[in-house]
Amino acid sequence: MKNNNYQQLTRTFQRLSRFSHLSSIASWDMFTMMPPGGSAARGEALAEMSVLQHQILTDKKGGEWLAAAADEDLNDVEQANLREMTRHYQQATLLPESLGEAKSLAGSRCEHAWRTQRPANDWQGFSANLKEVVKLSREEARLRAEAKGCTPYDALLDIFEPDMTSARLDVLFGDLKSWLPELLAQVVEKQAQRSFVPPQGPFPTATQRELGLEAMKMLGFDFNGGRLG
């Protein structure tokens, strides 16, 4: 088979994509629709899914396929795919699966408790849950930083903005600081010269839904492939 190693990787990442799809749906349902009594079990199921995905992604066979695929005859798109697959593999192998499971469980517990803590103004209770999330995030940052030889902040930044560093951000924000305040002042002055009619709510849920559907139609949303929750 041509590019056998690349094809093996493609099948593996297709599996991961399907698991991620299911996790996203289960998470959305838990956050928006699920009664309080079901959140603990759903959180455990999502954590188990996180462990499964980590096991698939960090399997040593995947590392072997990645190394071998680098020598295969790949087109530009396939080479780009291989770079991204390699990056995902390298990011995942920096962390133990137990940390991913713990983060998933802690995040679910924190979000679920926040639903009742916020209206009750229970910041002390929220703090206890949030501390666990922060502790685990710091542990992740420490492990990533040690492996990459960088600061914890840069280690986490690289997840969301590949190859970005705090040093490069200082340059970017330094440039913004040189001209953005003046532009904002001009915008504020311009807006002050125009009348503005603020929306008068509250607005019925049905009306909001109708507006959302109209906006989705304008954007060309395929209602055969999805729906408005």
mmCIF file of C-alpha atoms in Angstrom:
data_model
loop_
_atom_site.group_PDB
_atom_site.id
_atom_site.type_symbol
_atom_site.label_atom_id
_atom_site.label_comp_id
_atom_site.label_asym_id
_atom_site.label_seq_id
_atom_site.Cartn_x
_atom_site.Cartn_y
_atom_site.Cartn_z
ATOM 1 C CA MET A 1 0.000 0.000 0.000
ATOM 2 C CA LYS A 2 1.333 3.444 -0.944
ATOM 3 C CA ASN A 3 2.303 5.558 2.070
ATOM 4 C CA ASN A 4 1.216 2.778 4.402
ATOM 5 C CA ASN A 5 2.385 4.531 7.569
ATOM 6 C CA TYR A 6 0.603 7.751 6.666
ATOM 7 C CA GLN A 7 -2.585 5.797 5.955
ATOM 8 C CA GLN A 8 -2.338 4.099 9.355
ATOM 9 C CA LEU A 9 -2.031 7.514 10.985
ATOM 10 C CA THR A 10 -5.001 8.813 9.015
ATOM 11 C CA ARG A 11 -7.196 5.982 10.265
ATOM 12 C CA THR A 12 -6.032 6.553 13.845
ATOM 13 C CA PHE A 13 -6.769 10.256 13.755
ATOM 14 C CA GLN A 14 -10.142 9.615 12.137
ATOM 15 C CA ARG A 15 -10.983 7.451 15.167
ATOM 16 C CA LEU A 16 -9.819 10.213 17.494
ATOM 17 C CA SER A 17 -11.932 12.744 15.623
ATOM 18 C CA ARG A 18 -15.040 10.583 16.049
ATOM 19 C CA PHE A 19 -14.406 10.172 19.767
ATOM 20 C CA SER A 20 -13.881 13.919 20.054
ATOM 21 C CA HIS A 21 -17.166 14.481 18.225
ATOM 22 C CA LEU A 22 -19.020 12.298 20.731
ATOM 23 C CA SER A 23 -17.290 13.989 23.665
ATOM 24 C CA SER A 24 -18.333 17.410 22.380
ATOM 25 C CA ILE A 25 -21.976 16.362 22.096
ATOM 26 C CA ALA A 26 -21.948 14.758 25.552
ATOM 27 C CA SER A 27 -20.308 17.867 27.039
ATOM 28 C CA TRP A 28 -22.808 20.215 25.397
ATOM 29 C CA ASP A 29 -25.694 18.099 26.673
ATOM 30 C CA MET A 30 -24.246 18.092 30.201
ATOM 31 C CA PHE A 31 -23.700 21.852 30.230
ATOM 32 C CA THR A 32 -27.034 22.859 28.708
ATOM 33 C CA MET A 33 -29.668 20.155 29.131
ATOM 34 C CA MET A 34 -28.755 17.603 31.797
ATOM 35 C CA PRO A 35 -30.530 17.655 35.182
ATOM 36 C CA PRO A 36 -28.186 17.981 38.197
ATOM 37 C CA GLY A 37 -28.503 14.313 39.144
ATOM 38 C CA GLY A 38 -26.886 13.109 35.943
ATOM 39 C CA SER A 39 -23.808 15.331 35.886
ATOM 40 C CA ALA A 40 -21.550 13.129 38.017
ATOM 41 C CA ALA A 41 -22.044 10.046 35.846
ATOM 42 C CA ARG A 42 -21.631 12.082 32.649
ATOM 43 C CA GLY A 43 -18.464 13.668 34.006
ATOM 44 C CA GLU A 44 -17.029 10.224 34.741
ATOM 45 C CA ALA A 45 -17.963 9.032 31.251
ATOM 46 C CA LEU A 46 -16.240 12.038 29.679
ATOM 47 C CA ALA A 47 -13.156 11.441 31.803
ATOM 48 C CA GLU A 48 -13.092 7.820 30.639
ATOM 49 C CA MET A 49 -13.353 9.013 27.046
ATOM 50 C CA SER A 50 -10.439 11.370 27.679
ATOM 51 C CA VAL A 51 -8.332 8.445 28.920
ATOM 52 C CA LEU A 52 -9.250 6.357 25.864
ATOM 53 C CA GLN A 53 -8.299 9.143 23.472
ATOM 54 C CA HIS A 54 -5.003 9.656 25.289
ATOM 55 C CA GLN A 55 -4.203 5.942 25.069
ATOM 56 C CA ILE A 56 -4.889 5.868 21.338
ATOM 57 C CA LEU A 57 -2.928 9.054 20.678
ATOM 58 C CA THR A 58 0.143 8.047 22.699
ATOM 59 C CA ASP A 59 0.354 4.431 21.523
ATOM 60 C CA LYS A 60 3.986 3.708 20.632
ATOM 61 C CA LYS A 61 2.859 2.376 17.253
ATOM 62 C CA GLY A 62 1.741 5.890 16.445
ATOM 63 C CA GLY A 63 5.210 7.203 17.147
ATOM 64 C CA GLU A 64 6.689 4.572 14.850
ATOM 65 C CA TRP A 65 4.244 5.452 12.072
ATOM 66 C CA LEU A 66 5.050 9.144 12.435
ATOM 67 C CA ALA A 67 8.773 8.515 12.118
ATOM 68 C CA ALA A 68 8.337 6.221 9.113
ATOM 69 C CA ALA A 69 5.781 8.467 7.382
ATOM 70 C CA ALA A 70 8.332 11.291 7.306
ATOM 71 C CA ASP A 71 10.202 9.305 4.626
ATOM 72 C CA GLU A 72 7.138 8.551 2.504
ATOM 73 C CA ASP A 73 6.174 10.325 -0.715
ATOM 74 C CA LEU A 74 3.573 12.774 0.607
ATOM 75 C CA ASN A 75 1.995 15.714 -1.187
ATOM 76 C CA ASP A 76 1.799 19.180 0.375
ATOM 77 C CA VAL A 77 -1.525 18.544 2.109
ATOM 78 C CA GLU A 78 -0.365 15.213 3.497
ATOM 79 C CA GLN A 79 2.864 16.776 4.749
ATOM 80 C CA ALA A 80 0.851 19.455 6.536
ATOM 81 C CA ASN A 81 -1.363 16.764 8.049
ATOM 82 C CA LEU A 82 1.718 14.864 9.202
ATOM 83 C CA ARG A 83 3.098 17.978 10.911
ATOM 84 C CA GLU A 84 -0.161 18.446 12.797
ATOM 85 C CA MET A 85 -0.404 14.770 13.739
ATOM 86 C CA THR A 86 3.178 14.864 14.984
ATOM 87 C CA ARG A 87 2.430 17.940 17.048
ATOM 88 C CA HIS A 88 -0.648 16.336 18.641
ATOM 89 C CA TYR A 89 1.336 13.201 19.421
ATOM 90 C CA GLN A 90 4.196 15.142 20.978
ATOM 91 C CA GLN A 91 1.845 17.276 23.070
ATOM 92 C CA ALA A 92 -0.018 14.218 24.361
ATOM 93 C CA THR A 93 3.079 12.221 25.264
ATOM 94 C CA LEU A 94 4.238 14.981 27.607
ATOM 95 C CA LEU A 95 1.450 14.146 30.071
ATOM 96 C CA PRO A 96 0.337 11.005 31.930
ATOM 97 C CA GLU A 97 -3.195 9.836 31.187
ATOM 98 C CA SER A 98 -4.034 10.096 34.906
ATOM 99 C CA LEU A 99 -3.595 13.876 34.731
ATOM 100 C CA GLY A 100 -5.964 14.179 31.785
ATOM 101 C CA GLU A 101 -8.561 12.109 33.611
ATOM 102 C CA ALA A 102 -8.194 14.176 36.786
ATOM 103 C CA LYS A 103 -8.516 17.440 34.840
ATOM 104 C CA SER A 104 -11.661 16.253 33.099
ATOM 105 C CA LEU A 105 -13.302 15.194 36.370
ATOM 106 C CA ALA A 106 -12.293 18.370 38.206
ATOM 107 C CA GLY A 107 -13.553 20.575 35.394
ATOM 108 C CA SER A 108 -16.923 18.813 35.291
ATOM 109 C CA ARG A 109 -17.356 19.057 39.065
ATOM 110 C CA CYS A 110 -16.407 22.718 39.097
ATOM 111 C CA GLU A 111 -18.778 23.671 36.282
ATOM 112 C CA HIS A 112 -21.668 21.695 37.735
ATOM 113 C CA ALA A 113 -21.269 23.184 41.215
ATOM 114 C CA TRP A 114 -21.002 26.688 39.745
ATOM 115 C CA ARG A 115 -24.601 26.472 38.529
ATOM 116 C CA THR A 116 -25.877 26.597 42.116
ATOM 117 C CA GLN A 117 -22.968 28.477 43.693
ATOM 118 C CA ARG A 118 -23.277 31.500 41.436
ATOM 119 C CA PRO A 119 -26.924 32.372 42.192
ATOM 120 C CA ALA A 120 -26.255 31.624 45.881
ATOM 121 C CA ASN A 121 -23.204 33.921 45.819
ATOM 122 C CA ASP A 122 -21.208 31.033 47.295
ATOM 123 C CA TRP A 123 -17.723 32.123 46.360
ATOM 124 C CA GLN A 124 -16.108 30.103 49.126
ATOM 125 C CA GLY A 125 -17.626 26.901 47.797
ATOM 126 C CA PHE A 126 -16.626 27.813 44.254
ATOM 127 C CA SER A 127 -13.082 28.557 45.401
ATOM 128 C CA ALA A 128 -12.635 25.023 46.721
ATOM 129 C CA ASN A 129 -13.552 23.506 43.347
ATOM 130 C CA LEU A 130 -11.576 26.053 41.354
ATOM 131 C CA LYS A 131 -8.431 25.464 43.408
ATOM 132 C CA GLU A 132 -8.362 21.848 42.247
ATOM 133 C CA VAL A 133 -8.696 22.922 38.606
ATOM 134 C CA VAL A 134 -5.895 25.459 39.027
ATOM 135 C CA LYS A 135 -3.675 22.931 40.829
ATOM 136 C CA LEU A 136 -4.011 20.426 38.002
ATOM 137 C CA SER A 137 -3.429 23.111 35.366
ATOM 138 C CA ARG A 138 -0.248 24.156 37.142
ATOM 139 C CA GLU A 139 0.892 20.552 37.230
ATOM 140 C CA GLU A 140 0.287 20.305 33.489
ATOM 141 C CA ALA A 141 2.214 23.540 32.930
ATOM 142 C CA ARG A 142 5.112 22.261 35.040
ATOM 143 C CA LEU A 143 5.382 18.994 33.133
ATOM 144 C CA ARG A 144 5.169 20.700 29.754
ATOM 145 C CA ALA A 145 7.688 23.385 30.729
ATOM 146 C CA GLU A 146 10.208 20.833 31.978
ATOM 147 C CA ALA A 147 9.928 18.837 28.761
ATOM 148 C CA LYS A 148 10.170 21.876 26.487
ATOM 149 C CA GLY A 149 12.730 23.839 28.500
ATOM 150 C CA CYS A 150 10.591 26.966 28.740
ATOM 151 C CA THR A 151 8.424 28.841 31.231
ATOM 152 C CA PRO A 152 5.099 27.336 32.372
ATOM 153 C CA TYR A 153 3.240 30.193 30.663
ATOM 154 C CA ASP A 154 4.970 29.614 27.337
ATOM 155 C CA ALA A 155 4.345 25.875 27.647
ATOM 156 C CA LEU A 156 0.585 26.426 27.923
ATOM 157 C CA LEU A 157 0.576 29.234 25.354
ATOM 158 C CA ASP A 158 2.050 26.848 22.788
ATOM 159 C CA ILE A 159 -1.051 24.637 23.053
ATOM 160 C CA PHE A 160 -3.367 27.383 21.811
ATOM 161 C CA GLU A 161 -0.958 29.412 19.663
ATOM 162 C CA PRO A 162 1.757 27.113 18.304
ATOM 163 C CA ASP A 163 5.291 28.532 18.423
ATOM 164 C CA MET A 164 4.127 31.723 20.126
ATOM 165 C CA THR A 165 6.134 32.905 23.158
ATOM 166 C CA SER A 166 5.732 35.592 25.794
ATOM 167 C CA ALA A 167 8.737 37.391 24.283
ATOM 168 C CA ARG A 168 6.998 37.622 20.903
ATOM 169 C CA LEU A 169 3.787 38.726 22.608
ATOM 170 C CA ASP A 170 5.663 41.565 24.312
ATOM 171 C CA VAL A 171 6.690 42.832 20.884
ATOM 172 C CA LEU A 172 3.175 42.506 19.450
ATOM 173 C CA PHE A 173 1.442 44.185 22.374
ATOM 174 C CA GLY A 174 4.162 46.838 22.524
ATOM 175 C CA ASP A 175 3.274 47.803 18.967
ATOM 176 C CA LEU A 176 -0.458 47.827 19.769
ATOM 177 C CA LYS A 177 0.153 50.059 22.775
ATOM 178 C CA SER A 178 1.815 52.641 20.549
ATOM 179 C CA TRP A 179 -1.294 53.355 18.447
ATOM 180 C CA LEU A 180 -4.363 51.610 19.841
ATOM 181 C CA PRO A 181 -5.196 54.097 22.676
ATOM 182 C CA GLU A 182 -5.400 56.973 20.197
ATOM 183 C CA LEU A 183 -7.640 54.947 17.884
ATOM 184 C CA LEU A 184 -9.955 54.028 20.768
ATOM 185 C CA ALA A 185 -10.232 57.681 21.761
ATOM 186 C CA GLN A 186 -11.218 58.561 18.191
ATOM 187 C CA VAL A 187 -13.849 55.800 18.129
ATOM 188 C CA VAL A 188 -15.340 56.921 21.450
ATOM 189 C CA GLU A 189 -15.482 60.509 20.227
ATOM 190 C CA LYS A 190 -17.145 59.429 16.982
ATOM 191 C CA GLN A 191 -19.739 57.324 18.802
ATOM 192 C CA ALA A 192 -20.591 60.206 21.118
ATOM 193 C CA GLN A 193 -21.718 62.194 18.088
ATOM 194 C CA ARG A 194 -24.273 59.565 17.054
ATOM 195 C CA SER A 195 -27.557 58.647 18.692
ATOM 196 C CA PHE A 196 -28.018 55.125 19.965
ATOM 197 C CA VAL A 197 -31.244 53.336 20.835
ATOM 198 C CA PRO A 198 -30.469 50.569 23.355
ATOM 199 C CA PRO A 199 -32.432 47.303 23.034
ATOM 200 C CA GLN A 200 -35.352 47.073 25.435
ATOM 201 C CA GLY A 201 -35.665 43.545 26.841
ATOM 202 C CA PRO A 202 -36.372 41.023 28.066
ATOM 203 C CA PHE A 203 -36.994 39.213 24.809
ATOM 204 C CA PRO A 204 -39.105 36.027 24.602
ATOM 205 C CA THR A 205 -37.110 32.837 24.110
ATOM 206 C CA ALA A 206 -39.170 31.940 21.049
ATOM 207 C CA THR A 207 -38.296 35.275 19.436
ATOM 208 C CA GLN A 208 -34.602 34.777 20.185
ATOM 209 C CA ARG A 209 -34.775 31.318 18.661
ATOM 210 C CA GLU A 210 -36.447 32.671 15.523
ATOM 211 C CA LEU A 211 -33.728 35.296 15.176
ATOM 212 C CA GLY A 212 -31.049 32.643 15.609
ATOM 213 C CA LEU A 213 -32.612 30.478 12.909
ATOM 214 C CA GLU A 214 -32.788 33.406 10.499
ATOM 215 C CA ALA A 215 -29.140 34.232 11.123
ATOM 216 C CA MET A 216 -28.168 30.599 10.530
ATOM 217 C CA LYS A 217 -30.083 30.593 7.241
ATOM 218 C CA MET A 218 -28.302 33.772 6.129
ATOM 219 C CA LEU A 219 -24.955 32.119 6.885
ATOM 220 C CA GLY A 220 -25.912 29.073 4.811
ATOM 221 C CA PHE A 221 -26.119 26.608 7.704
ATOM 222 C CA ASP A 222 -27.026 23.081 6.571
ATOM 223 C CA PHE A 223 -30.009 22.049 8.704
ATOM 224 C CA ASN A 224 -29.716 18.510 7.357
ATOM 225 C CA GLY A 225 -26.371 18.260 9.135
ATOM 226 C CA GLY A 226 -27.159 19.986 12.424
ATOM 227 C CA ARG A 227 -29.683 21.937 14.457
ATOM 228 C CA LEU A 228 -30.084 24.873 16.806
ATOM 229 C CA GLY A 229 -29.967 23.567 20.393
#
